Structures are given as C-alpha cells and as structure tokens.
JSON list of C-alpha atoms in Angstrom, two decimals:
[
{"chain": "A", "resi": 1, "resn": "GLY", "atom": "CA", "xyz": [0.00, 0.00, 0.00]},
{"chain": "A", "resi": 2, "resn": "SER", "atom": "CA", "xyz": [2.81, 2.40, 0.92]},
{"chain": "A", "resi": 3, "resn": "ALA", "atom": "CA", "xyz": [4.66, 1.63, -2.32]},
{"chain": "A", "resi": 4, "resn": "ARG", "atom": "CA", "xyz": [1.53, 2.28, -4.41]},
{"chain": "A", "resi": 5, "resn": "THR", "atom": "CA", "xyz": [0.96, 5.54, -2.54]},
{"chain": "A", "resi": 6, "resn": "LEU", "atom": "CA", "xyz": [4.53, 6.71, -3.10]},
{"chain": "A", "resi": 7, "resn": "THR", "atom": "CA", "xyz": [4.32, 5.72, -6.75]},
{"chain": "A", "resi": 8, "resn": "GLY", "atom": "CA", "xyz": [1.08, 7.74, -7.13]},
{"chain": "A", "resi": 9, "resn": "VAL", "atom": "CA", "xyz": [2.64, 10.75, -5.47]},
{"chain": "A", "resi": 10, "resn": "ALA", "atom": "CA", "xyz": [5.68, 10.53, -7.73]},
{"chain": "A", "resi": 11, "resn": "LYS", "atom": "CA", "xyz": [3.52, 10.22, -10.82]},
{"chain": "A", "resi": 12, "resn": "GLY", "atom": "CA", "xyz": [1.41, 13.18, -9.72]},
{"chain": "A", "resi": 13, "resn": "ALA", "atom": "CA", "xyz": [4.50, 15.30, -9.08]},
{"chain": "A", "resi": 14, "resn": "ALA", "atom": "CA", "xyz": [5.93, 14.33, -12.45]},
{"chain": "A", "resi": 15, "resn": "ALA", "atom": "CA", "xyz": [2.66, 15.23, -14.17]},
{"chain": "A", "resi": 16, "resn": "ARG", "atom": "CA", "xyz": [2.53, 18.60, -12.44]},
{"chain": "A", "resi": 17, "resn": "SER", "atom": "CA", "xyz": [6.16, 19.25, -13.37]},
{"chain": "A", "resi": 18, "resn": "ALA", "atom": "CA", "xyz": [5.45, 18.36, -16.99]},
{"chain": "A", "resi": 19, "resn": "THR", "atom": "CA", "xyz": [2.43, 20.68, -16.97]},
{"chain": "A", "resi": 20, "resn": "ARG", "atom": "CA", "xyz": [4.53, 23.51, -15.57]},
{"chain": "A", "resi": 21, "resn": "ARG", "atom": "CA", "xyz": [7.17, 22.92, -18.25]},
{"chain": "A", "resi": 22, "resn": "GLN", "atom": "CA", "xyz": [4.50, 22.97, -20.93]},
{"chain": "A", "resi": 23, "resn": "ARG", "atom": "CA", "xyz": [3.13, 26.24, -19.56]},
{"chain": "A", "resi": 24, "resn": "LEU", "atom": "CA", "xyz": [6.61, 27.76, -19.51]},
{"chain": "A", "resi": 25, "resn": "ILE", "atom": "CA", "xyz": [7.24, 26.63, -23.08]},
{"chain": "A", "resi": 26, "resn": "VAL", "atom": "CA", "xyz": [3.90, 27.99, -24.25]},
{"chain": "A", "resi": 27, "resn": "GLY", "atom": "CA", "xyz": [4.57, 31.26, -22.41]},
{"chain": "A", "resi": 28, "resn": "ALA", "atom": "CA", "xyz": [8.04, 31.54, -23.94]},
{"chain": "A", "resi": 29, "resn": "ILE", "atom": "CA", "xyz": [6.66, 30.90, -27.42]},
{"chain": "A", "resi": 30, "resn": "ALA", "atom": "CA", "xyz": [3.98, 33.54, -26.85]},
{"chain": "A", "resi": 31, "resn": "ALA", "atom": "CA", "xyz": [6.59, 36.03, -25.64]},
{"chain": "A", "resi": 32, "resn": "VAL", "atom": "CA", "xyz": [8.74, 35.37, -28.70]},
{"chain": "A", "resi": 33, "resn": "ALA", "atom": "CA", "xyz": [5.69, 35.79, -30.92]},
{"chain": "A", "resi": 34, "resn": "VAL", "atom": "CA", "xyz": [4.80, 39.11, -29.27]},
{"chain": "A", "resi": 35, "resn": "ALA", "atom": "CA", "xyz": [8.39, 40.31, -29.52]},
{"chain": "A", "resi": 36, "resn": "GLY", "atom": "CA", "xyz": [8.50, 39.23, -33.14]},
{"chain": "A", "resi": 37, "resn": "SER", "atom": "CA", "xyz": [5.29, 41.12, -33.86]},
{"chain": "A", "resi": 38, "resn": "ALA", "atom": "CA", "xyz": [6.63, 44.24, -32.14]},
{"chain": "A", "resi": 39, "resn": "TRP", "atom": "CA", "xyz": [9.86, 43.89, -34.13]},
{"chain": "A", "resi": 40, "resn": "ALA", "atom": "CA", "xyz": [7.88, 43.64, -37.34]},
{"chain": "A", "resi": 41, "resn": "ILE", "atom": "CA", "xyz": [5.73, 46.63, -36.46]},
{"chain": "A", "resi": 42, "resn": "LEU", "atom": "CA", "xyz": [8.46, 48.85, -35.05]},
{"chain": "A", "resi": 43, "resn": "GLY", "atom": "CA", "xyz": [11.43, 47.84, -37.14]},
{"chain": "A", "resi": 44, "resn": "ARG", "atom": "CA", "xyz": [15.02, 47.63, -35.98]},
{"chain": "A", "resi": 45, "resn": "ASP", "atom": "CA", "xyz": [15.38, 51.29, -35.05]},
{"chain": "A", "resi": 46, "resn": "GLY", "atom": "CA", "xyz": [12.35, 51.28, -32.72]},
{"chain": "A", "resi": 47, "resn": "ALA", "atom": "CA", "xyz": [10.25, 53.57, -34.92]},
{"chain": "A", "resi": 48, "resn": "PRO", "atom": "CA", "xyz": [7.06, 52.26, -36.56]},
{"chain": "A", "resi": 49, "resn": "ARG", "atom": "CA", "xyz": [7.80, 50.43, -39.78]},
{"chain": "A", "resi": 50, "resn": "GLY", "atom": "CA", "xyz": [7.77, 52.82, -42.70]},
{"chain": "A", "resi": 51, "resn": "VAL", "atom": "CA", "xyz": [8.50, 55.88, -40.50]},
{"chain": "A", "resi": 52, "resn": "ASP", "atom": "CA", "xyz": [11.82, 57.67, -40.99]},
{"chain": "A", "resi": 53, "resn": "PRO", "atom": "CA", "xyz": [12.93, 58.68, -37.46]},
{"chain": "A", "resi": 54, "resn": "ARG", "atom": "CA", "xyz": [14.80, 61.66, -38.88]},
{"chain": "A", "resi": 55, "resn": "ARG", "atom": "CA", "xyz": [11.56, 63.07, -40.26]},
{"chain": "A", "resi": 56, "resn": "SER", "atom": "CA", "xyz": [9.63, 62.77, -37.00]},
{"chain": "A", "resi": 57, "resn": "TYR", "atom": "CA", "xyz": [10.31, 65.45, -34.39]},
{"chain": "A", "resi": 58, "resn": "ALA", "atom": "CA", "xyz": [9.35, 66.77, -30.99]},
{"chain": "A", "resi": 59, "resn": "VAL", "atom": "CA", "xyz": [10.95, 69.90, -29.52]},
{"chain": "A", "resi": 60, "resn": "MET", "atom": "CA", "xyz": [11.39, 70.16, -25.75]},
{"chain": "A", "resi": 61, "resn": "PRO", "atom": "CA", "xyz": [11.65, 73.37, -23.69]},
{"chain": "A", "resi": 62, "resn": "PHE", "atom": "CA", "xyz": [15.22, 74.67, -23.81]},
{"chain": "A", "resi": 63, "resn": "GLU", "atom": "CA", "xyz": [17.13, 75.16, -20.56]},
{"chain": "A", "resi": 64, "resn": "VAL", "atom": "CA", "xyz": [17.91, 78.83, -19.91]},
{"chain": "A", "resi": 65, "resn": "GLN", "atom": "CA", "xyz": [21.27, 79.03, -18.16]},
{"chain": "A", "resi": 66, "resn": "SER", "atom": "CA", "xyz": [21.37, 82.76, -17.60]},
{"chain": "A", "resi": 67, "resn": "GLY", "atom": "CA", "xyz": [20.41, 85.25, -14.94]},
{"chain": "A", "resi": 68, "resn": "ASN", "atom": "CA", "xyz": [19.07, 87.57, -17.63]},
{"chain": "A", "resi": 69, "resn": "ARG", "atom": "CA", "xyz": [15.31, 87.60, -17.02]},
{"chain": "A", "resi": 70, "resn": "ASP", "atom": "CA", "xyz": [14.63, 89.16, -20.40]},
{"chain": "A", "resi": 71, "resn": "ILE", "atom": "CA", "xyz": [15.37, 85.86, -22.13]},
{"chain": "A", "resi": 72, "resn": "GLY", "atom": "CA", "xyz": [13.38, 83.59, -19.81]},
{"chain": "A", "resi": 73, "resn": "TRP", "atom": "CA", "xyz": [10.57, 83.44, -22.36]},
{"chain": "A", "resi": 74, "resn": "LEU", "atom": "CA", "xyz": [12.86, 81.58, -24.76]},
{"chain": "A", "resi": 75, "resn": "ARG", "atom": "CA", "xyz": [12.48, 78.39, -22.69]},
{"chain": "A", "resi": 76, "resn": "ASP", "atom": "CA", "xyz": [9.01, 77.81, -24.12]},
{"chain": "A", "resi": 77, "resn": "GLY", "atom": "CA", "xyz": [9.56, 80.14, -27.05]},
{"chain": "A", "resi": 78, "resn": "ALA", "atom": "CA", "xyz": [12.16, 77.77, -28.48]},
{"chain": "A", "resi": 79, "resn": "VAL", "atom": "CA", "xyz": [9.50, 75.05, -28.64]},
{"chain": "A", "resi": 80, "resn": "ASN", "atom": "CA", "xyz": [7.02, 77.34, -30.35]},
{"chain": "A", "resi": 81, "resn": "MET", "atom": "CA", "xyz": [9.47, 78.82, -32.84]},
{"chain": "A", "resi": 82, "resn": "LEU", "atom": "CA", "xyz": [11.13, 75.59, -33.94]},
{"chain": "A", "resi": 83, "resn": "THR", "atom": "CA", "xyz": [7.84, 73.69, -34.06]},
{"chain": "A", "resi": 84, "resn": "LEU", "atom": "CA", "xyz": [6.20, 76.43, -36.10]},
{"chain": "A", "resi": 85, "resn": "ALA", "atom": "CA", "xyz": [9.11, 76.68, -38.54]},
{"chain": "A", "resi": 86, "resn": "MET", "atom": "CA", "xyz": [9.57, 72.94, -39.00]},
{"chain": "A", "resi": 87, "resn": "SER", "atom": "CA", "xyz": [5.88, 72.20, -39.39]},
{"chain": "A", "resi": 88, "resn": "GLN", "atom": "CA", "xyz": [5.85, 74.26, -42.59]},
{"chain": "A", "resi": 89, "resn": "TRP", "atom": "CA", "xyz": [7.70, 71.44, -44.34]},
{"chain": "A", "resi": 90, "resn": "ARG", "atom": "CA", "xyz": [5.26, 68.79, -45.41]},
{"chain": "A", "resi": 91, "resn": "ASP", "atom": "CA", "xyz": [7.85, 66.01, -45.43]},
{"chain": "A", "resi": 92, "resn": "LEU", "atom": "CA", "xyz": [8.26, 66.32, -41.65]},
{"chain": "A", "resi": 93, "resn": "THR", "atom": "CA", "xyz": [5.97, 65.24, -38.85]},
{"chain": "A", "resi": 94, "resn": "VAL", "atom": "CA", "xyz": [6.33, 67.58, -35.88]},
{"chain": "A", "resi": 95, "resn": "ALA", "atom": "CA", "xyz": [4.53, 67.30, -32.53]},
{"chain": "A", "resi": 96, "resn": "ASP", "atom": "CA", "xyz": [2.54, 70.51, -32.21]},
{"chain": "A", "resi": 97, "resn": "TYR", "atom": "CA", "xyz": [3.39, 73.12, -29.62]},
{"chain": "A", "resi": 98, "resn": "GLU", "atom": "CA", "xyz": [0.22, 72.80, -27.54]},
{"chain": "A", "resi": 99, "resn": "ARG", "atom": "CA", "xyz": [0.44, 69.00, -27.36]},
{"chain": "A", "resi": 100, "resn": "THR", "atom": "CA", "xyz": [4.09, 69.12, -26.34]},
{"chain": "A", "resi": 101, "resn": "MET", "atom": "CA", "xyz": [3.54, 71.69, -23.61]},
{"chain": "A", "resi": 102, "resn": "VAL", "atom": "CA", "xyz": [0.56, 69.75, -22.21]},
{"chain": "A", "resi": 103, "resn": "LEU", "atom": "CA", "xyz": [2.76, 66.63, -21.99]},
{"chain": "A", "resi": 104, "resn": "VAL", "atom": "CA", "xyz": [5.52, 68.64, -20.31]},
{"chain": "A", "resi": 105, "resn": "ARG", "atom": "CA", "xyz": [3.02, 69.94, -17.77]},
{"chain": "A", "resi": 106, "resn": "GLU", "atom": "CA", "xyz": [1.59, 66.46, -17.16]},
{"chain": "A", "resi": 107, "resn": "ALA", "atom": "CA", "xyz": [5.14, 65.27, -16.44]},
{"chain": "A", "resi": 108, "resn": "GLY", "atom": "CA", "xyz": [5.40, 67.92, -13.71]},
{"chain": "A", "resi": 109, "resn": "LEU", "atom": "CA", "xyz": [8.07, 69.85, -15.61]},
{"chain": "A", "resi": 110, "resn": "GLU", "atom": "CA", "xyz": [6.31, 73.11, -16.43]},
{"chain": "A", "resi": 111, "resn": "ASP", "atom": "CA", "xyz": [8.94, 75.17, -14.60]},
{"chain": "A", "resi": 112, "resn": "LYS", "atom": "CA", "xyz": [11.68, 72.56, -14.34]},
{"chain": "A", "resi": 113, "resn": "ARG", "atom": "CA", "xyz": [14.55, 71.31, -16.43]},
{"chain": "A", "resi": 114, "resn": "VAL", "atom": "CA", "xyz": [13.53, 68.62, -18.89]},
{"chain": "A", "resi": 115, "resn": "ASP", "atom": "CA", "xyz": [16.37, 66.11, -18.67]},
{"chain": "A", "resi": 116, "resn": "LEU", "atom": "CA", "xyz": [17.14, 63.66, -21.47]},
{"chain": "A", "resi": 117, "resn": "ASP", "atom": "CA", "xyz": [15.32, 60.66, -20.02]},
{"chain": "A", "resi": 118, "resn": "ARG", "atom": "CA", "xyz": [12.10, 62.61, -19.57]},
{"chain": "A", "resi": 119, "resn": "ALA", "atom": "CA", "xyz": [12.52, 64.33, -22.93]},
{"chain": "A", "resi": 120, "resn": "LEU", "atom": "CA", "xyz": [12.68, 60.90, -24.57]},
{"chain": "A", "resi": 121, "resn": "ALA", "atom": "CA", "xyz": [9.61, 59.73, -22.64]},
{"chain": "A", "resi": 122, "resn": "ILE", "atom": "CA", "xyz": [7.61, 62.82, -23.61]},
{"chain": "A", "resi": 123, "resn": "ALA", "atom": "CA", "xyz": [8.65, 62.44, -27.25]},
{"chain": "A", "resi": 124, "resn": "ARG", "atom": "CA", "xyz": [7.43, 58.83, -27.24]},
{"chain": "A", "resi": 125, "resn": "ARG", "atom": "CA", "xyz": [4.08, 59.94, -25.87]},
{"chain": "A", "resi": 126, "resn": "ALA", "atom": "CA", "xyz": [3.91, 62.54, -28.62]},
{"chain": "A", "resi": 127, "resn": "GLY", "atom": "CA", "xyz": [4.66, 59.84, -31.21]},
{"chain": "A", "resi": 128, "resn": "ALA", "atom": "CA", "xyz": [7.96, 61.43, -32.26]},
{"chain": "A", "resi": 129, "resn": "TRP", "atom": "CA", "xyz": [11.23, 59.63, -32.99]},
{"chain": "A", "resi": 130, "resn": "THR", "atom": "CA", "xyz": [13.76, 62.45, -32.96]},
{"chain": "A", "resi": 131, "resn": "VAL", "atom": "CA", "xyz": [13.79, 64.82, -30.01]},
{"chain": "A", "resi": 132, "resn": "VAL", "atom": "CA", "xyz": [15.33, 68.30, -29.92]},
{"chain": "A", "resi": 133, "resn": "THR", "atom": "CA", "xyz": [16.64, 69.68, -26.63]},
{"chain": "A", "resi": 134, "resn": "GLY", "atom": "CA", "xyz": [18.86, 72.66, -25.98]},
{"chain": "A", "resi": 135, "resn": "THR", "atom": "CA", "xyz": [20.44, 75.23, -23.73]},
{"chain": "A", "resi": 136, "resn": "ILE", "atom": "CA", "xyz": [20.39, 79.02, -23.93]},
{"chain": "A", "resi": 137, "resn": "THR", "atom": "CA", "xyz": [23.19, 81.13, -22.47]},
{"chain": "A", "resi": 138, "resn": "THR", "atom": "CA", "xyz": [24.22, 84.78, -22.62]},
{"chain": "A", "resi": 139, "resn": "THR", "atom": "CA", "xyz": [27.29, 86.94, -22.37]},
{"chain": "A", "resi": 140, "resn": "ALA", "atom": "CA", "xyz": [27.30, 90.69, -21.87]},
{"chain": "A", "resi": 141, "resn": "ASP", "atom": "CA", "xyz": [26.26, 91.30, -25.47]},
{"chain": "A", "resi": 142, "resn": "SER", "atom": "CA", "xyz": [25.38, 87.98, -27.12]},
{"chain": "A", "resi": 143, "resn": "LEU", "atom": "CA", "xyz": [22.86, 85.16, -27.03]},
{"chain": "A", "resi": 144, "resn": "ARG", "atom": "CA", "xyz": [23.98, 81.58, -27.63]},
{"chain": "A", "resi": 145, "resn": "VAL", "atom": "CA", "xyz": [21.72, 78.62, -28.36]},
{"chain": "A", "resi": 146, "resn": "ASP", "atom": "CA", "xyz": [22.96, 75.01, -28.39]},
{"chain": "A", "resi": 147, "resn": "ALA", "atom": "CA", "xyz": [20.47, 72.59, -29.94]},
{"chain": "A", "resi": 148, "resn": "ARG", "atom": "CA", "xyz": [20.92, 68.84, -29.52]},
{"chain": "A", "resi": 149, "resn": "LEU", "atom": "CA", "xyz": [19.22, 66.03, -31.40]},
{"chain": "A", "resi": 150, "resn": "TYR", "atom": "CA", "xyz": [18.67, 62.54, -30.00]},
{"chain": "A", "resi": 151, "resn": "ASP", "atom": "CA", "xyz": [17.25, 59.35, -31.44]},
{"chain": "A", "resi": 152, "resn": "VAL", "atom": "CA", "xyz": [14.21, 58.57, -29.30]},
{"chain": "A", "resi": 153, "resn": "ALA", "atom": "CA", "xyz": [14.36, 54.78, -29.62]},
{"chain": "A", "resi": 154, "resn": "SER", "atom": "CA", "xyz": [18.00, 54.43, -28.55]},
{"chain": "A", "resi": 155, "resn": "GLY", "atom": "CA", "xyz": [18.65, 57.69, -26.71]},
{"chain": "A", "resi": 156, "resn": "LYS", "atom": "CA", "xyz": [21.75, 58.11, -28.87]},
{"chain": "A", "resi": 157, "resn": "SER", "atom": "CA", "xyz": [23.06, 61.62, -29.46]},
{"chain": "A", "resi": 158, "resn": "LEU", "atom": "CA", "xyz": [22.88, 62.52, -33.15]},
{"chain": "A", "resi": 159, "resn": "PHE", "atom": "CA", "xyz": [23.94, 66.10, -33.73]},
{"chain": "A", "resi": 160, "resn": "THR", "atom": "CA", "xyz": [24.68, 69.33, -31.89]},
{"chain": "A", "resi": 161, "resn": "GLU", "atom": "CA", "xyz": [24.33, 72.75, -33.49]},
{"chain": "A", "resi": 162, "resn": "THR", "atom": "CA", "xyz": [25.28, 76.11, -31.99]},
{"chain": "A", "resi": 163, "resn": "ARG", "atom": "CA", "xyz": [24.01, 79.52, -33.11]},
{"chain": "A", "resi": 164, "resn": "SER", "atom": "CA", "xyz": [24.74, 82.98, -31.71]},
{"chain": "A", "resi": 165, "resn": "ALA", "atom": "CA", "xyz": [23.23, 86.43, -32.17]},
{"chain": "A", "resi": 166, "resn": "PRO", "atom": "CA", "xyz": [23.54, 89.88, -30.59]},
{"chain": "A", "resi": 167, "resn": "LEU", "atom": "CA", "xyz": [21.60, 90.00, -27.34]},
{"chain": "A", "resi": 168, "resn": "SER", "atom": "CA", "xyz": [19.88, 93.20, -28.37]},
{"chain": "A", "resi": 169, "resn": "GLU", "atom": "CA", "xyz": [18.37, 91.73, -31.56]},
{"chain": "A", "resi": 170, "resn": "ASP", "atom": "CA", "xyz": [15.18, 89.77, -32.22]},
{"chain": "A", "resi": 171, "resn": "PRO", "atom": "CA", "xyz": [16.17, 86.10, -31.60]},
{"chain": "A", "resi": 172, "resn": "ARG", "atom": "CA", "xyz": [13.71, 84.69, -34.11]},
{"chain": "A", "resi": 173, "resn": "PRO", "atom": "CA", "xyz": [16.10, 84.76, -37.09]},
{"chain": "A", "resi": 174, "resn": "LEU", "atom": "CA", "xyz": [18.49, 82.66, -35.00]},
{"chain": "A", "resi": 175, "resn": "PHE", "atom": "CA", "xyz": [15.78, 80.01, -34.60]},
{"chain": "A", "resi": 176, "resn": "ASP", "atom": "CA", "xyz": [14.99, 80.28, -38.31]},
{"chain": "A", "resi": 177, "resn": "GLY", "atom": "CA", "xyz": [18.59, 79.21, -38.88]},
{"chain": "A", "resi": 178, "resn": "LEU", "atom": "CA", "xyz": [18.29, 76.32, -36.45]},
{"chain": "A", "resi": 179, "resn": "ALA", "atom": "CA", "xyz": [15.14, 75.17, -38.21]},
{"chain": "A", "resi": 180, "resn": "ARG", "atom": "CA", "xyz": [16.98, 75.16, -41.55]},
{"chain": "A", "resi": 181, "resn": "TYR", "atom": "CA", "xyz": [19.70, 73.05, -39.94]},
{"chain": "A", "resi": 182, "resn": "LEU", "atom": "CA", "xyz": [17.11, 70.56, -38.69]},
{"chain": "A", "resi": 183, "resn": "LEU", "atom": "CA", "xyz": [15.63, 70.40, -42.16]},
{"chain": "A", "resi": 184, "resn": "GLY", "atom": "CA", "xyz": [19.07, 69.51, -43.48]},
{"chain": "A", "resi": 185, "resn": "VAL", "atom": "CA", "xyz": [19.32, 66.68, -40.93]},
{"chain": "A", "resi": 186, "resn": "ALA", "atom": "CA", "xyz": [15.96, 65.41, -42.18]},
{"chain": "A", "resi": 187, "resn": "GLY", "atom": "CA", "xyz": [17.24, 65.39, -45.75]},
{"chain": "A", "resi": 188, "resn": "GLY", "atom": "CA", "xyz": [15.71, 68.65, -46.94]},
{"chain": "A", "resi": 189, "resn": "THR", "atom": "CA", "xyz": [17.39, 71.52, -48.71]},
{"chain": "A", "resi": 190, "resn": "ALA", "atom": "CA", "xyz": [19.03, 74.43, -46.94]},
{"chain": "A", "resi": 191, "resn": "THR", "atom": "CA", "xyz": [17.32, 76.92, -49.26]},
{"chain": "A", "resi": 192, "resn": "GLU", "atom": "CA", "xyz": [13.92, 76.25, -47.71]},
{"chain": "A", "resi": 193, "resn": "SER", "atom": "CA", "xyz": [13.19, 78.73, -44.93]},
{"chain": "A", "resi": 194, "resn": "VAL", "atom": "CA", "xyz": [10.41, 80.20, -42.83]},
{"chain": "A", "resi": 195, "resn": "ASP", "atom": "CA", "xyz": [10.52, 83.78, -41.62]},
{"chain": "A", "resi": 196, "resn": "LEU", "atom": "CA", "xyz": [9.11, 83.42, -38.11]},
{"chain": "A", "resi": 197, "resn": "ALA", "atom": "CA", "xyz": [8.47, 87.14, -37.73]},
{"chain": "A", "resi": 198, "resn": "ALA", "atom": "CA", "xyz": [6.52, 87.20, -40.99]},
{"chain": "A", "resi": 199, "resn": "ALA", "atom": "CA", "xyz": [4.65, 84.00, -40.09]},
{"chain": "A", "resi": 200, "resn": "THR", "atom": "CA", "xyz": [3.62, 85.31, -36.66]},
{"chain": "A", "resi": 201, "resn": "THR", "atom": "CA", "xyz": [4.04, 89.02, -35.90]},
{"chain": "A", "resi": 202, "resn": "THR", "atom": "CA", "xyz": [6.65, 91.69, -36.42]},
{"chain": "A", "resi": 203, "resn": "SER", "atom": "CA", "xyz": [5.98, 92.79, -32.82]},
{"chain": "A", "resi": 204, "resn": "LEU", "atom": "CA", "xyz": [8.15, 90.90, -30.34]},
{"chain": "A", "resi": 205, "resn": "VAL", "atom": "CA", "xyz": [5.98, 92.32, -27.53]},
{"chain": "A", "resi": 206, "resn": "ALA", "atom": "CA", "xyz": [2.88, 90.71, -29.07]},
{"chain": "A", "resi": 207, "resn": "TYR", "atom": "CA", "xyz": [4.68, 87.41, -29.63]},
{"chain": "A", "resi": 208, "resn": "ARG", "atom": "CA", "xyz": [5.98, 87.19, -26.07]},
{"chain": "A", "resi": 209, "resn": "ALA", "atom": "CA", "xyz": [2.59, 88.14, -24.62]},
{"chain": "A", "resi": 210, "resn": "TYR", "atom": "CA", "xyz": [0.96, 85.43, -26.74]},
{"chain": "A", "resi": 211, "resn": "LEU", "atom": "CA", "xyz": [3.40, 82.77, -25.48]},
{"chain": "A", "resi": 212, "resn": "GLU", "atom": "CA", "xyz": [2.92, 83.83, -21.87]},
{"chain": "A", "resi": 213, "resn": "GLY", "atom": "CA", "xyz": [-0.84, 83.81, -22.40]},
{"chain": "A", "resi": 214, "resn": "VAL", "atom": "CA", "xyz": [-0.77, 80.26, -23.74]},
{"chain": "A", "resi": 215, "resn": "ARG", "atom": "CA", "xyz": [1.34, 79.21, -20.75]},
{"chain": "A", "resi": 216, "resn": "ALA", "atom": "CA", "xyz": [-1.21, 80.78, -18.39]},
{"chain": "A", "resi": 217, "resn": "LEU", "atom": "CA", "xyz": [-4.02, 79.06, -20.26]},
{"chain": "A", "resi": 218, "resn": "PHE", "atom": "CA", "xyz": [-2.36, 75.66, -19.83]},
{"chain": "A", "resi": 219, "resn": "SER", "atom": "CA", "xyz": [-2.19, 76.38, -16.09]},
{"chain": "A", "resi": 220, "resn": "TRP", "atom": "CA", "xyz": [-5.91, 77.30, -16.00]},
{"chain": "A", "resi": 221, "resn": "ARG", "atom": "CA", "xyz": [-5.04, 80.89, -15.01]},
{"chain": "A", "resi": 222, "resn": "MET", "atom": "CA", "xyz": [-7.82, 82.27, -17.16]},
{"chain": "A", "resi": 223, "resn": "PHE", "atom": "CA", "xyz": [-7.78, 85.91, -16.05]},
{"chain": "A", "resi": 224, "resn": "ALA", "atom": "CA", "xyz": [-4.02, 86.11, -16.53]},
{"chain": "A", "resi": 225, "resn": "ALA", "atom": "CA", "xyz": [-4.32, 84.48, -19.96]},
{"chain": "A", "resi": 226, "resn": "ASP", "atom": "CA", "xyz": [-7.05, 86.93, -20.95]},
{"chain": "A", "resi": 227, "resn": "SER", "atom": "CA", "xyz": [-4.93, 89.90, -19.88]},
{"chain": "A", "resi": 228, "resn": "LEU", "atom": "CA", "xyz": [-1.86, 88.65, -21.74]},
{"chain": "A", "resi": 229, "resn": "PHE", "atom": "CA", "xyz": [-3.81, 87.97, -24.92]},
{"chain": "A", "resi": 230, "resn": "GLN", "atom": "CA", "xyz": [-5.20, 91.50, -24.68]},
{"chain": "A", "resi": 231, "resn": "VAL", "atom": "CA", "xyz": [-1.63, 92.81, -24.56]},
{"chain": "A", "resi": 232, "resn": "ALA", "atom": "CA", "xyz": [-0.85, 90.80, -27.71]},
{"chain": "A", "resi": 233, "resn": "ILE", "atom": "CA", "xyz": [-3.94, 92.21, -29.45]},
{"chain": "A", "resi": 234, "resn": "GLU", "atom": "CA", "xyz": [-3.04, 95.78, -28.54]},
{"chain": "A", "resi": 235, "resn": "ALA", "atom": "CA", "xyz": [0.53, 95.32, -29.75]},
{"chain": "A", "resi": 236, "resn": "ASP", "atom": "CA", "xyz": [-0.52, 93.76, -33.07]},
{"chain": "A", "resi": 237, "resn": "SER", "atom": "CA", "xyz": [-4.20, 93.23, -33.86]},
{"chain": "A", "resi": 238, "resn": "GLY", "atom": "CA", "xyz": [-3.27, 91.49, -37.11]},
{"chain": "A", "resi": 239, "resn": "PHE", "atom": "CA", "xyz": [-1.40, 88.75, -35.25]},
{"chain": "A", "resi": 240, "resn": "ALA", "atom": "CA", "xyz": [-4.33, 88.29, -32.87]}
]
C-alpha cells in the first residue's frame, strides 16, 4: 500500500512538473511571438515600420542658463518657434506646440529642467522619434543657443548645433537658422526657410505676450491668460 501511494505521489508530481514545463514553453513561445510582432511593427530602429525617425520630431523646452530675465521666455519660445518653422515642411511630422507643452506639464516639468530621459519619454508619448533639446546662455552682449538632437528609440546623441546672435536683436532669425539646420538633418534643402516674424508678428511684444498667455491658459489661469492675450492684441491686432 505504501509503495503504491509513493508511486502515485511521484507520478502526480511528475505530471505537475510536466504541466509547468508545458506552460513555460507555451509562455516563452507567446513572448517570442509578441516580440516578433513588435519587431515587425516597429522595425530595428524602434520607430514604426515605414517611418523615418529623422523626419519625425518633438521639440522640448530649452534650458535657460542665464540670470538675464529678459530671455526667460525663450524656454518655451524655443518650442514654439522651432515647431512652427519645422511644421511648414510637409515632409516632416512635428509634434505641435500645444500638445508638447501639455505633456511637459503632465510630467510635472512646467517650470523645471527637462532632462534627457524625460525628454525621450515625452517624445514617445507625442509619437515622435527624434527629439530636440537645448540650452540658452548669454554673455554681456550675445545670445547663444545650443540645440541637440537625440534618437528617441535608442537615446543616442545625433547632432549638436550652436548659433549665436547679438543679445539686443530679435532672436527669431536665430531660430529660423536652427530650423533650416534641422531640415538639413531630415534630408531637406538648406534653401527652404520660414521667416518666423513674418509668419507670426513683427511685434516681439505681441509674440511674447501670446506665449505667456498660452502658458497661463495651460495652467488654467484664465484671467491672466485673458490679460496677456489683450496685450498681444493691442501690440498687433493682425497677429491676434
């Protein structure tokens, strides 16, 4: 009786072990199948199949490394200017300004530095495969912008471009130049250009008030947004 009992226990244990092995094998096969499907859909570079990562962009807020308060608006302004300029080219897909800034706010980074890891995460949420980050610095009489491009799937640094302009001048032509550089990275021609001042407003006061108004709107500060938009309208009713 004891021998038969032990034999039954052994057979039961063996059966359970075999079942577990079968489940592990089935699970492994399913995992491989899922991975294979993802590989087929995304391709080797991590971007969706058929999507050129160098023609898919998101621009993050630039880090302002200066005590000059007059250039603080360029943190978000860089996003708006580069997005606006790049979106004019039909061969590029660019995450729009409002969508990007909402994602930045949702990440808790409205007034904080957007580091590379979080920039990559935000770009993925925006469906973009090349992310643009940057820093803005000043000297006594000049403004310097360093733009950096990263591949979203790998996090690999791609290119860095530096542009400078007199501190006293409208910075929008500088960002026009950066946009042309980004177009070149995407395989476009350097002759294509967008005049940001012509595309928005010749009044820098109106443009800055508009950007600050949008920022207030995203924060649900409605009265502040209304006041700032009114400033923009008064400075340039055509832009409004």
